[in-house]
Amino acid sequence: MAGVNKQQAEQAIAATLAQKQPMTWQQVYDLQTNLRALDYAPGRSDGDFGSLTSKAVMRFYNDHPDLAASAGSQVRSYLSQNGHATELKALADQNPPQTRNDALSKTFEQSAQPTNTNRLDSLISNPDPLNKAQIKSIQGDLNAQGIPVGIDDGILGPKTASGIVQHLAKNPALADTMSTDLMRDLMRNGQSEALVAITKNSPAIQARIGEMVKANPDLATTTDHVMVSDLQTLLIAGGHGAGGIDGVVGSQTIGAVDKYMAASGEKIDLVRSEPKAAGPIRGAADWLAPVSRPVLGDNGFGVANATIERAWANVSRTQVPHGAEFTPVGLQNPGRPLVVIDLGHGEDVRRNNKLDDGAISAHVQGPHMRSGLSETEVVDSLAKPLAARLREQGYDVAFTRNPGEQFRLEGDKGQTLHKRPEFAHTLAREMGASDVLFVSLHANSASNPSANGSDVYINGGNRVATSPDSQALAGKIAGSYHLTPNQNTGIHAADLGVLRHFEKGAPAMGHHAAVLLEVGFLSNPNDAKNLAAMTQNPDHHARQIADGIAAFGAEAGLKPQPLMANQSPNSAAFNMAHNNTLGTVDQGTTPTPERAPQWAMQGIGL
């Protein structure tokens, strides 16, 4: 109980249990945390309202019987499912709601507090990123003003974004100093057109664009993805377009800058092409090998290379390579669920042999990059031990991009993001797999260096996924993966193309779940050090991710087929029996400049 404000924890529990809206994963997680702080023993905080949480809630109701009659419908349903319906009804009948505890009743009266307009304006116009408590204050003030945004949960979803834009329409000057983080959140939640209508004529926004372009004339060669994302955000807000916000400078971003200069009369000398130099400027091609296309054997994780090549031929609309026309008998089992690991970035986004490294840390050096630890280095280090752990647990595993290799298709971001999930579904059809899990691995970056920790993203809004399977998978991974023991993994719903395309292409039968895991912030000094350590020894964190996936599979009723001892991916007998071109799986080794071409020759399957 040390350091716990008992009254605040009780009020938070009472408010959550009484709410009429469906409970989100985060609300269940916070409820469990508060119950544990008050020694009600709900088990671990995992966002799952199970038997231990139900018992803890009933202990709370027995200590506060006057609150039992106020239990929300979803809480009553959870308690009923776990055998507490009779006990709850007895408490509610004995303690009608009018005798509710005065100390806790304050919780239910908070929504009637008057709005603080000055606070609302100050938060929206804040040039710094907003934290959860500040977003919660915005939601409360908007609700009090008669702009309904739902519950005050501190999550900036579509309703909150719409409410903020409605307030901005009445007070457009607030956007002049608004943070680019908040602008992006509004755009990603469906408010792009409404926001641009407010901001495009703002002299202050135009001035911010000019200052950023003048400070960064070397746009074509910059490795500062955070700065580029901020500039793209401002260009869109200023009415100049940018082709999207991805942190990568392409022709559309340069074209948007040209539009800004034409409209403003500014003359800024931009570096429009890379200087001729020995070797790549950004470093990815130093260590990411060309794509290998083996057709014999399997990829080391249960998927035949011939099947992989047929799937990619279908996706890229090209001819099936010779030797991959069929899959030898015994190299695949349609009964096993398939996990497709999407290693983020690593593609030639501009058709000029300049690869996208993703985010790059300014705080630590990576094993291959000249400029700092890159996102591709981080996620590639996790690939083999993660796949090996899943294979041991009975899953077939494939990659959209081999660890240590480039993404095999060229094109812009939108095209490659579309092809990754298309490959997953095509491969599943080729294999006859009805259950497919798509896990996209990334490392995060933010303009605010204090942002830290890991996050799981799902396709949807207001923390609720459009797919129940995706919501459940996110909850299990969030409960299992932690960059450090003291950091929790958050769950966020957003409109991310790679997840949206996966769910759009999912067939009606079987389980299909897609999540995007940001393993930590390369822009945060402490996270960057921990990610660098993870890159050197990824086994522990790979096991955490795999165990979260397996926990989902067990709950969803998937039927993986765990390998016998002599079938382990590390077993010589396994590799010989499967004509495995990968060889034994070295779980503790990360790619090096010398080994990357070697991996390509060994034929790690996609």
Coordinates of C-alpha atoms in Angstrom, one line a residue:
M1 CA 0.0 0.0 0.0
A2 CA 3.0 2.3 0.2
G3 CA 2.7 5.2 -2.2
V4 CA -0.9 4.3 -3.2
N5 CA -3.7 6.8 -2.8
K6 CA -6.4 4.4 -1.5
Q7 CA -9.3 6.8 -2.2
Q8 CA -8.2 7.6 -5.7
A9 CA -7.7 3.9 -6.5
E10 CA -11.1 3.0 -5.1
Q11 CA -12.8 5.8 -7.0
A12 CA -11.1 4.6 -10.3
I13 CA -12.2 1.0 -9.7
A14 CA -15.8 2.1 -8.9
A15 CA -16.0 4.3 -12.0
T16 CA -14.7 1.5 -14.3
L17 CA -17.0 -1.1 -12.9
A18 CA -20.0 1.2 -13.2
Q19 CA -19.5 2.5 -16.8
K20 CA -22.1 1.7 -19.4
Q21 CA -19.8 1.6 -22.4
P22 CA -17.9 -1.7 -23.3
M23 CA -14.6 -1.9 -21.4
T24 CA -11.4 -1.6 -23.5
W25 CA -8.3 -3.7 -23.0
Q26 CA -6.6 -0.7 -21.4
Q27 CA -9.5 -0.1 -18.9
V28 CA -9.4 -3.8 -17.8
Y29 CA -5.6 -3.5 -17.5
D30 CA -5.9 -0.3 -15.3
L31 CA -8.7 -2.0 -13.3
Q32 CA -6.4 -4.9 -12.5
T33 CA -3.5 -2.6 -11.6
N34 CA -5.7 -0.7 -9.1
L35 CA -7.2 -3.8 -7.6
R36 CA -3.7 -5.2 -7.1
A37 CA -2.6 -1.9 -5.5
L38 CA -5.3 -2.4 -2.9
D39 CA -4.4 -6.1 -2.3
Y40 CA -7.4 -7.6 -4.0
A41 CA -5.2 -10.1 -5.9
P42 CA -6.5 -10.0 -9.5
G43 CA -3.5 -11.8 -11.0
R44 CA -1.2 -10.0 -13.4
S45 CA -2.3 -7.0 -15.4
D46 CA -3.0 -8.4 -18.8
G47 CA -6.2 -6.7 -20.0
D48 CA -8.1 -10.0 -19.8
F49 CA -11.1 -10.0 -17.4
G50 CA -10.8 -13.6 -16.3
S51 CA -11.5 -15.7 -13.2
L52 CA -8.9 -14.1 -11.0
T53 CA -10.0 -10.6 -11.9
S54 CA -13.6 -11.6 -11.3
K55 CA -12.7 -12.9 -7.8
A56 CA -10.9 -9.6 -7.1
V57 CA -13.9 -7.6 -8.2
M58 CA -16.2 -9.5 -5.9
R59 CA -13.8 -9.0 -3.0
F60 CA -14.0 -5.3 -3.8
Y61 CA -17.8 -5.4 -3.9
N62 CA -18.0 -7.3 -0.6
D63 CA -15.9 -4.4 0.9
H64 CA -18.2 -1.9 -0.8
P65 CA -21.6 -3.7 -1.1
D66 CA -23.4 -0.4 -1.8
L67 CA -21.7 -0.3 -5.2
A68 CA -22.8 -3.7 -6.4
A69 CA -26.2 -2.4 -7.8
S70 CA -24.3 0.1 -10.0
A71 CA -22.3 -2.6 -11.9
G72 CA -22.2 -2.0 -15.6
S73 CA -23.7 -4.6 -18.0
Q74 CA -20.3 -5.8 -19.2
V75 CA -19.0 -6.3 -15.7
R76 CA -22.1 -8.2 -14.8
S77 CA -21.6 -10.4 -17.9
Y78 CA -17.9 -11.1 -17.0
L79 CA -18.9 -12.0 -13.4
S80 CA -21.6 -14.2 -14.6
Q81 CA -19.3 -16.1 -17.0
N82 CA -17.0 -16.7 -14.0
G83 CA -19.7 -18.0 -11.7
H84 CA -20.4 -14.9 -9.6
A85 CA -23.9 -13.9 -10.9
T86 CA -25.8 -15.1 -7.7
E87 CA -23.3 -13.5 -5.3
L88 CA -23.5 -10.1 -7.2
K89 CA -27.3 -10.2 -7.3
A90 CA -27.5 -10.9 -3.6
L91 CA -25.3 -7.9 -2.8
A92 CA -27.2 -5.6 -5.2
D93 CA -30.5 -6.6 -3.7
Q94 CA -29.4 -6.0 -0.2
N95 CA -27.8 -2.6 -1.0
P96 CA -29.9 -0.5 -3.4
P97 CA -28.1 2.3 -5.3
Q98 CA -29.5 5.2 -3.2
T99 CA -27.3 4.1 -0.2
R100 CA -24.1 4.4 -2.2
N101 CA -20.9 5.3 -0.3
D102 CA -20.5 9.0 -0.1
A103 CA -16.7 8.9 -0.5
L104 CA -16.8 6.9 -3.7
S105 CA -19.9 8.7 -5.1
K106 CA -17.6 11.6 -6.1
T107 CA -16.5 9.5 -9.0
F108 CA -19.9 9.6 -10.6
E109 CA -20.2 13.3 -10.2
Q110 CA -17.0 14.3 -11.8
S111 CA -18.5 14.5 -15.3
A112 CA -20.7 17.4 -14.0
Q113 CA -17.7 19.6 -13.3
P114 CA -17.6 22.8 -15.4
T115 CA -15.3 23.0 -18.4
N116 CA -12.0 24.9 -18.1
T117 CA -11.8 26.6 -21.5
N118 CA -8.4 28.2 -20.9
R119 CA -7.0 24.8 -20.0
L120 CA -8.5 23.3 -23.1
D121 CA -7.1 26.0 -25.4
S122 CA -3.7 25.7 -23.8
L123 CA -3.5 22.0 -24.2
I124 CA -4.6 22.0 -27.9
S125 CA -2.1 24.8 -28.7
N126 CA 0.7 23.1 -26.8
P127 CA 3.8 22.8 -29.0
D128 CA 4.9 19.7 -27.1
P129 CA 3.4 16.2 -27.4
L130 CA 0.5 15.5 -25.1
N131 CA 0.5 12.8 -22.5
K132 CA -2.4 10.5 -21.5
A133 CA -3.5 12.8 -18.6
Q134 CA -3.6 15.8 -20.8
I135 CA -5.7 14.0 -23.5
K136 CA -8.0 12.9 -20.7
S137 CA -8.4 16.6 -19.6
I138 CA -9.2 17.6 -23.2
Q139 CA -11.8 14.9 -23.4
G140 CA -13.4 16.0 -20.2
D141 CA -13.5 19.6 -21.3
L142 CA -14.9 18.8 -24.7
N143 CA -17.7 16.7 -23.2
A144 CA -18.5 19.4 -20.8
Q145 CA -18.8 21.9 -23.7
G146 CA -21.4 19.7 -25.3
I147 CA -18.9 18.2 -27.9
P148 CA -19.4 14.4 -27.2
V149 CA -16.1 12.5 -27.5
G150 CA -17.1 9.4 -25.4
I151 CA -15.4 8.4 -22.1
D152 CA -12.4 10.3 -20.7
D153 CA -9.9 7.5 -21.2
G154 CA -6.8 9.5 -22.3
I155 CA -6.8 7.8 -25.8
L156 CA -6.9 10.0 -28.8
G157 CA -9.2 8.1 -31.1
P158 CA -11.6 9.1 -33.9
K159 CA -14.2 10.7 -31.6
T160 CA -11.7 12.8 -29.7
A161 CA -10.0 13.8 -32.9
S162 CA -13.4 15.0 -34.3
G163 CA -14.1 16.9 -31.1
I164 CA -10.7 18.7 -31.2
V165 CA -11.2 19.7 -34.8
Q166 CA -14.7 21.0 -34.0
H167 CA -13.2 23.2 -31.3
L168 CA -10.4 24.3 -33.6
A169 CA -13.0 25.4 -36.2
K170 CA -14.2 27.9 -33.6
N171 CA -10.7 28.9 -32.5
P172 CA -8.4 28.4 -35.5
A173 CA -5.5 30.4 -34.0
L174 CA -4.9 27.4 -31.6
A175 CA -3.5 25.5 -34.5
D176 CA -0.7 28.0 -35.1
T177 CA 1.5 26.4 -32.3
M178 CA -0.1 23.0 -32.2
S179 CA 2.4 20.1 -32.1
T180 CA 3.0 18.1 -35.2
D181 CA 2.4 15.0 -33.1
L182 CA -1.2 16.2 -32.4
M183 CA -1.7 17.2 -36.0
R184 CA -0.6 13.6 -37.1
D185 CA -3.0 12.1 -34.6
L186 CA -5.9 14.1 -36.0
M187 CA -5.0 13.2 -39.6
R188 CA -4.6 9.5 -38.8
N189 CA -8.0 9.5 -37.2
G190 CA -9.9 10.7 -40.3
Q191 CA -9.7 14.5 -39.8
S192 CA -7.2 15.4 -42.5
E193 CA -9.6 17.4 -44.7
A194 CA -11.3 19.2 -41.9
L195 CA -7.9 20.1 -40.3
V196 CA -6.4 21.3 -43.5
A197 CA -9.4 23.5 -44.1
I198 CA -8.6 25.3 -40.9
T199 CA -4.8 25.4 -41.1
K200 CA -4.0 25.9 -44.8
N201 CA -4.4 29.7 -44.6
S202 CA -2.5 30.1 -41.3
P203 CA 0.6 32.4 -41.7
A204 CA 2.1 30.8 -38.7
I205 CA 1.9 27.3 -40.2
Q206 CA 3.5 28.6 -43.4
A207 CA 6.3 30.2 -41.3
R208 CA 6.9 26.9 -39.5
I209 CA 7.3 25.2 -42.9
G210 CA 9.8 27.8 -44.1
E211 CA 11.9 27.6 -40.9
M212 CA 12.1 23.9 -41.2
V213 CA 13.1 23.8 -44.9
K214 CA 15.7 26.5 -44.4
A215 CA 17.2 24.5 -41.5
N216 CA 17.3 21.3 -43.6
P217 CA 18.1 22.1 -47.2
D218 CA 19.6 18.6 -47.7
L219 CA 16.3 16.9 -47.7
A220 CA 17.2 14.4 -50.4
T221 CA 20.1 13.0 -48.3
T222 CA 18.9 13.4 -44.7
T223 CA 18.6 10.4 -42.4
D224 CA 16.5 12.4 -39.9
H225 CA 13.2 10.6 -40.3
V226 CA 11.6 12.3 -37.4
M227 CA 12.3 15.8 -38.9
V228 CA 10.9 14.6 -42.3
S229 CA 7.7 13.3 -40.7
D230 CA 7.3 16.7 -39.0
L231 CA 7.9 18.5 -42.2
Q232 CA 5.5 16.3 -44.1
T233 CA 2.8 16.9 -41.5
L234 CA 3.2 20.7 -41.7
L235 CA 3.2 20.6 -45.6
I236 CA -0.1 18.8 -45.5
A237 CA -1.5 21.1 -42.9
G238 CA -0.3 24.1 -45.0
G239 CA -2.3 22.8 -48.0
H240 CA 0.7 21.8 -50.0
G241 CA 0.3 18.0 -49.8
A242 CA 3.2 15.6 -49.3
G243 CA 2.0 12.2 -50.4
G244 CA 1.7 10.9 -46.9
I245 CA 3.6 10.9 -43.7
D246 CA 6.3 8.2 -43.7
G247 CA 9.5 10.0 -42.8
V248 CA 11.0 9.2 -46.2
V249 CA 11.8 12.0 -48.7
G250 CA 10.5 11.2 -52.1
S251 CA 9.4 13.1 -55.2
Q252 CA 6.0 14.0 -53.6
T253 CA 7.7 15.6 -50.5
I254 CA 10.1 17.6 -52.7
G255 CA 7.1 18.6 -54.9
A256 CA 5.2 19.8 -51.8
V257 CA 8.2 21.9 -50.8
D258 CA 8.3 23.4 -54.3
K259 CA 4.6 24.3 -54.0
Y260 CA 5.3 26.0 -50.7
M261 CA 8.1 28.1 -52.2
A262 CA 5.9 29.0 -55.2
A263 CA 3.1 30.1 -52.9
S264 CA 5.3 32.0 -50.4
G265 CA 7.9 33.4 -52.8
E266 CA 10.6 31.8 -50.7
K267 CA 13.8 30.9 -52.6
I268 CA 15.6 28.0 -50.8
D269 CA 18.4 26.1 -52.4
L270 CA 17.6 22.4 -51.9
V271 CA 19.9 19.5 -52.4
R272 CA 17.7 17.7 -55.0
S273 CA 19.8 14.6 -55.6
E274 CA 22.4 12.6 -53.8
P275 CA 26.0 13.5 -54.4
K276 CA 28.1 10.9 -56.2
A277 CA 30.0 9.0 -53.6
A278 CA 31.7 5.7 -53.0
G279 CA 29.0 3.5 -51.5
P280 CA 25.5 4.3 -50.3
I281 CA 24.8 7.4 -48.3
R282 CA 22.3 5.9 -45.9
G283 CA 24.0 2.6 -45.1
A284 CA 21.4 -0.1 -45.6
A285 CA 23.0 -1.5 -48.7
D286 CA 26.2 -2.0 -46.7
W287 CA 24.7 -5.1 -45.1
L288 CA 21.3 -6.0 -46.5
A289 CA 22.0 -8.6 -49.2
P290 CA 20.2 -9.1 -52.4
V291 CA 17.2 -11.4 -52.4
S292 CA 17.8 -15.1 -52.5
R293 CA 15.4 -17.4 -54.4
P294 CA 16.0 -21.0 -53.4
V295 CA 13.5 -23.6 -54.6
L296 CA 14.8 -26.8 -52.9
G297 CA 14.0 -27.7 -49.3
D298 CA 12.3 -25.5 -46.8
N299 CA 13.1 -22.2 -45.1
G300 CA 14.1 -23.8 -41.8
F301 CA 10.8 -23.0 -40.2
G302 CA 8.3 -25.4 -41.8
V303 CA 7.5 -23.7 -45.1
A304 CA 8.7 -25.1 -48.4
N305 CA 10.8 -22.7 -50.5
A306 CA 8.9 -23.8 -53.6
T307 CA 5.7 -22.8 -52.0
I308 CA 7.2 -19.4 -51.0
E309 CA 8.3 -18.8 -54.6
R310 CA 4.9 -19.6 -56.0
A311 CA 3.3 -17.2 -53.6
W312 CA 5.7 -14.4 -54.5
A313 CA 5.2 -15.1 -58.2
N314 CA 1.5 -14.7 -57.7
V315 CA 1.9 -11.5 -55.7
S316 CA 4.3 -9.9 -58.2
R317 CA 2.4 -11.2 -61.3
T318 CA 5.6 -13.0 -62.6
Q319 CA 6.4 -16.5 -63.8
V320 CA 6.9 -19.2 -61.2
P321 CA 10.7 -20.0 -61.1
H322 CA 11.8 -23.3 -62.6
G323 CA 11.7 -26.0 -59.9
A324 CA 9.0 -24.3 -57.8
E325 CA 6.0 -25.5 -59.8
F326 CA 5.1 -27.9 -57.1
T327 CA 6.0 -28.7 -53.4
P328 CA 7.5 -32.0 -52.7
V329 CA 5.4 -34.3 -50.5
G330 CA 6.2 -34.1 -46.8
L331 CA 7.5 -30.5 -46.8
Q332 CA 4.4 -28.9 -45.5
N333 CA 1.4 -29.7 -43.3
P334 CA -1.9 -27.9 -44.1
G335 CA -3.1 -28.5 -40.5
R336 CA -0.5 -26.2 -38.9
P337 CA -1.3 -22.5 -38.3
L338 CA 0.9 -20.1 -40.2
V339 CA 2.7 -17.0 -38.7
V340 CA 4.0 -14.5 -41.2
I341 CA 6.7 -12.2 -39.6
D342 CA 6.8 -8.9 -41.4
L343 CA 10.3 -7.3 -40.9
G344 CA 9.7 -3.6 -41.4
H345 CA 11.4 -1.5 -44.0
G346 CA 14.4 -2.6 -46.0
E347 CA 12.8 -1.9 -49.4
D348 CA 13.9 0.1 -52.4
V349 CA 11.2 2.7 -52.1
R350 CA 12.5 5.0 -54.9
R351 CA 13.8 2.5 -57.5
N352 CA 17.3 3.9 -57.2
N353 CA 19.0 1.2 -55.1
K354 CA 18.7 3.4 -52.0
L355 CA 17.0 1.3 -49.3
D356 CA 14.8 2.5 -46.5
D357 CA 16.5 1.7 -43.1
G358 CA 13.5 2.9 -41.1
A359 CA 14.3 5.0 -38.0
I360 CA 17.9 5.6 -37.1
S361 CA 19.1 6.3 -33.5
A362 CA 21.4 9.2 -32.8
H363 CA 22.2 7.7 -29.4
V364 CA 23.9 4.4 -30.1
Q365 CA 25.9 2.7 -32.9
G366 CA 24.5 -0.3 -34.7
P367 CA 26.5 -3.4 -35.7
H368 CA 26.4 -2.4 -39.4
M369 CA 25.3 1.2 -39.9
R370 CA 27.7 4.2 -40.1
S371 CA 25.2 6.7 -38.7
G372 CA 23.6 4.8 -35.8
L373 CA 21.5 1.8 -34.8
S374 CA 18.8 1.4 -37.5
E375 CA 15.3 0.0 -37.3
T376 CA 16.2 -2.8 -39.8
E377 CA 19.0 -3.9 -37.6
V378 CA 16.8 -4.2 -34.6
V379 CA 13.9 -6.1 -36.2
D380 CA 16.2 -8.4 -38.3
S381 CA 18.0 -9.5 -35.1
L382 CA 14.7 -10.8 -33.7
A383 CA 13.7 -12.7 -36.8
K384 CA 15.5 -16.1 -36.5
P385 CA 15.1 -16.7 -32.8
L386 CA 11.4 -15.7 -32.9
A387 CA 10.8 -18.0 -35.8
A388 CA 12.7 -20.8 -34.2
R389 CA 10.7 -20.5 -31.0
L390 CA 7.4 -20.5 -32.9
R391 CA 8.5 -23.5 -34.9
E392 CA 9.3 -25.4 -31.8
Q393 CA 5.8 -24.7 -30.6
G394 CA 4.3 -26.1 -33.7
Y395 CA 3.7 -23.1 -36.0
D396 CA 4.9 -22.8 -39.6
V397 CA 6.7 -19.4 -40.0
A398 CA 7.6 -17.3 -43.0
F399 CA 9.0 -13.8 -43.5
T400 CA 7.9 -11.0 -45.9
R401 CA 11.5 -10.0 -46.0
N402 CA 14.4 -12.4 -45.1
P403 CA 16.5 -11.3 -42.1
G404 CA 19.6 -9.8 -43.6
E405 CA 18.0 -9.3 -47.0
Q406 CA 16.3 -6.6 -48.9
F407 CA 12.6 -6.6 -49.6
R408 CA 12.2 -8.3 -52.9
L409 CA 9.7 -5.9 -54.6
E410 CA 10.5 -2.3 -55.6
G411 CA 8.0 0.5 -55.5
D412 CA 6.7 3.3 -53.3
K413 CA 5.6 2.8 -49.7
G414 CA 2.0 2.2 -50.5
Q415 CA 2.8 -0.6 -53.0
T416 CA 5.1 -2.4 -50.7
L417 CA 2.8 -2.1 -47.7
H418 CA 0.0 -3.6 -49.8
K419 CA 2.2 -6.5 -51.1
R420 CA 3.4 -7.7 -47.6
P421 CA -0.1 -8.8 -46.4
E422 CA -1.1 -10.0 -49.8
F423 CA 1.9 -12.3 -49.7
A424 CA 0.7 -13.7 -46.3
H425 CA -2.7 -14.6 -47.6
T426 CA -1.3 -16.0 -50.9
L427 CA 1.2 -18.1 -49.0
A428 CA -1.6 -19.4 -46.8
R429 CA -3.7 -20.4 -49.8
E430 CA -0.7 -22.2 -51.3
M431 CA -0.1 -24.1 -48.1
G432 CA -3.7 -24.8 -47.3
A433 CA -3.4 -23.0 -44.0
S434 CA -6.7 -21.7 -42.6
D435 CA -5.3 -19.9 -39.6
V436 CA -2.9 -17.0 -40.3
L437 CA -1.2 -14.6 -37.9
F438 CA 0.6 -11.5 -39.3
V439 CA 3.1 -9.8 -37.0
S440 CA 4.8 -6.7 -38.3
L441 CA 8.0 -5.8 -36.4
H442 CA 9.2 -2.2 -36.1
A443 CA 11.2 0.2 -33.8
N444 CA 9.6 3.5 -33.0
S445 CA 10.9 7.1 -33.1
A446 CA 9.4 10.4 -32.0
S447 CA 10.3 14.1 -31.9
N448 CA 9.9 14.0 -28.1
P449 CA 13.0 12.1 -26.8
S450 CA 11.2 11.2 -23.6
A451 CA 8.7 8.9 -25.4
N452 CA 9.7 5.4 -24.5
G453 CA 8.5 1.8 -24.2
S454 CA 6.8 -0.6 -26.6
D455 CA 3.4 -0.5 -28.3
V456 CA 1.2 -2.9 -30.2
Y457 CA -1.0 -1.4 -33.0
I458 CA -4.2 -2.9 -34.3
N459 CA -6.4 -1.8 -37.2
G460 CA -9.4 0.2 -35.8
G461 CA -10.1 3.2 -33.6
N462 CA -10.4 4.1 -29.9
R463 CA -8.3 1.1 -28.9
V464 CA -10.8 -1.3 -30.4
A465 CA -9.8 -3.4 -33.3
T466 CA -12.0 -4.1 -36.3
S467 CA -11.0 -7.8 -35.9
P468 CA -11.7 -9.6 -32.6
D469 CA -8.8 -11.9 -33.4
S470 CA -6.4 -9.0 -33.8
Q471 CA -7.6 -7.4 -30.6
A472 CA -7.0 -10.7 -28.7
L473 CA -3.5 -11.2 -30.3
A474 CA -2.5 -7.7 -29.4
G475 CA -3.6 -8.2 -25.8
K476 CA -1.5 -11.4 -25.5
I477 CA 1.6 -9.9 -27.0
A478 CA 1.3 -6.7 -24.9
G479 CA 1.0 -8.9 -21.8
S480 CA 4.1 -10.9 -22.7
Y481 CA 6.6 -8.5 -24.4
H482 CA 8.4 -5.8 -22.4
L483 CA 11.6 -4.0 -23.5
T484 CA 12.5 -3.8 -19.8
P485 CA 10.7 -5.3 -16.8
N486 CA 9.6 -1.8 -15.7
Q487 CA 8.0 -0.9 -19.0
N488 CA 4.5 -1.8 -20.1
T489 CA 3.4 -2.4 -23.7
G490 CA 0.5 -0.2 -24.7
I491 CA -2.2 -1.1 -27.2
H492 CA -3.3 1.5 -29.8
A493 CA -5.8 1.3 -32.7
A494 CA -4.9 3.2 -35.9
D495 CA -5.4 3.1 -39.6
L496 CA -2.2 1.5 -40.7
G497 CA -2.0 0.3 -44.3
V498 CA -0.2 -2.9 -43.7
L499 CA -2.8 -4.0 -41.1
R500 CA -5.8 -2.7 -43.0
H501 CA -4.8 -4.5 -46.2
F502 CA -4.3 -7.8 -44.2
E503 CA -7.8 -7.6 -42.7
K504 CA -9.3 -6.6 -46.0
G505 CA -7.9 -9.6 -47.7
A506 CA -8.7 -12.1 -44.9
P507 CA -11.1 -14.9 -45.9
A508 CA -14.2 -15.6 -43.9
M509 CA -13.1 -19.0 -42.6
G510 CA -10.4 -19.6 -39.9
H511 CA -8.5 -17.2 -37.6
H512 CA -6.8 -14.2 -39.1
A513 CA -5.1 -11.7 -36.8
A514 CA -2.7 -8.8 -37.6
V515 CA -0.7 -6.6 -35.3
L516 CA 2.2 -4.2 -35.6
L517 CA 4.7 -4.3 -32.7
E518 CA 6.9 -1.3 -32.0
V519 CA 9.6 -2.9 -29.9
G520 CA 10.9 0.4 -28.4
F521 CA 11.9 4.0 -29.2
L522 CA 15.2 4.5 -31.0
S523 CA 14.8 8.2 -30.3
N524 CA 14.9 7.7 -26.5
P525 CA 18.5 7.3 -25.1
N526 CA 17.6 4.6 -22.6
D527 CA 15.4 2.6 -25.0
A528 CA 18.1 2.9 -27.7
K529 CA 20.7 1.4 -25.4
N530 CA 18.3 -1.5 -24.5
L531 CA 17.5 -2.0 -28.2
A532 CA 21.2 -2.1 -29.0
A533 CA 21.7 -4.8 -26.3
M534 CA 18.7 -6.7 -27.6
T535 CA 20.2 -6.6 -31.1
Q536 CA 23.3 -8.4 -29.8
N537 CA 21.3 -10.9 -27.7
P538 CA 17.7 -11.1 -29.0
D539 CA 16.7 -14.5 -27.6
H540 CA 14.9 -13.3 -24.5
H541 CA 12.7 -10.7 -26.3
A542 CA 12.0 -13.0 -29.2
R543 CA 10.8 -15.6 -26.7
Q544 CA 8.5 -13.0 -25.1
I545 CA 6.9 -12.2 -28.5
A546 CA 6.6 -15.9 -29.4
D547 CA 5.0 -16.8 -26.1
G548 CA 2.4 -14.0 -26.6
I549 CA 1.6 -15.4 -30.0
A550 CA 1.3 -18.9 -28.6
A551 CA -0.9 -17.7 -25.7
F552 CA -3.3 -16.3 -28.3
G553 CA -3.2 -19.5 -30.3
A554 CA -4.1 -21.6 -27.2
E555 CA -7.0 -19.3 -26.4
A556 CA -8.3 -19.2 -29.9
G557 CA -8.2 -23.0 -30.3
L558 CA -5.5 -23.1 -32.9
K559 CA -3.9 -26.5 -33.4
P560 CA -0.1 -26.1 -33.7
Q561 CA 1.9 -29.3 -33.8
P562 CA 5.0 -29.0 -31.5
L563 CA 8.1 -30.6 -32.8
M564 CA 9.6 -33.7 -31.3
A565 CA 13.1 -33.5 -29.9
N566 CA 14.7 -34.8 -33.1
Q567 CA 12.5 -32.4 -35.2
S568 CA 13.9 -29.2 -33.7
P569 CA 15.1 -26.6 -36.2
N570 CA 18.5 -27.1 -34.5
S571 CA 18.5 -30.8 -35.2
A572 CA 20.7 -32.2 -37.9
A573 CA 18.1 -35.0 -38.5
F574 CA 15.5 -32.3 -39.1
N575 CA 17.6 -30.4 -41.6
M576 CA 18.7 -33.6 -43.5
A577 CA 15.1 -35.0 -43.6
H578 CA 13.8 -31.7 -45.1
N579 CA 16.7 -31.0 -47.4
N580 CA 17.0 -27.7 -45.5
T581 CA 19.1 -25.1 -47.3
L582 CA 19.3 -22.9 -44.2
G583 CA 21.2 -25.3 -42.0
T584 CA 21.0 -25.3 -38.3
V585 CA 19.3 -22.3 -36.7
D586 CA 21.9 -20.2 -34.8
Q587 CA 19.6 -18.4 -32.4
G588 CA 22.2 -16.3 -30.8
T589 CA 23.8 -14.8 -33.9
T590 CA 22.8 -11.6 -35.5
P591 CA 23.5 -10.6 -39.2
T592 CA 26.9 -9.1 -39.9
P593 CA 28.2 -7.6 -43.1
E594 CA 30.2 -10.8 -43.7
R595 CA 27.3 -13.2 -43.0
A596 CA 24.5 -11.3 -44.8
P597 CA 25.6 -12.5 -48.3
Q598 CA 26.3 -15.9 -46.7
W599 CA 22.7 -16.0 -45.5
A600 CA 21.5 -15.2 -49.0
M601 CA 23.6 -18.1 -50.4
Q602 CA 22.2 -20.4 -47.7
G603 CA 18.7 -19.5 -48.8
I604 CA 16.7 -18.2 -45.9
G605 CA 13.1 -18.5 -47.3
L606 CA 10.7 -15.6 -47.3

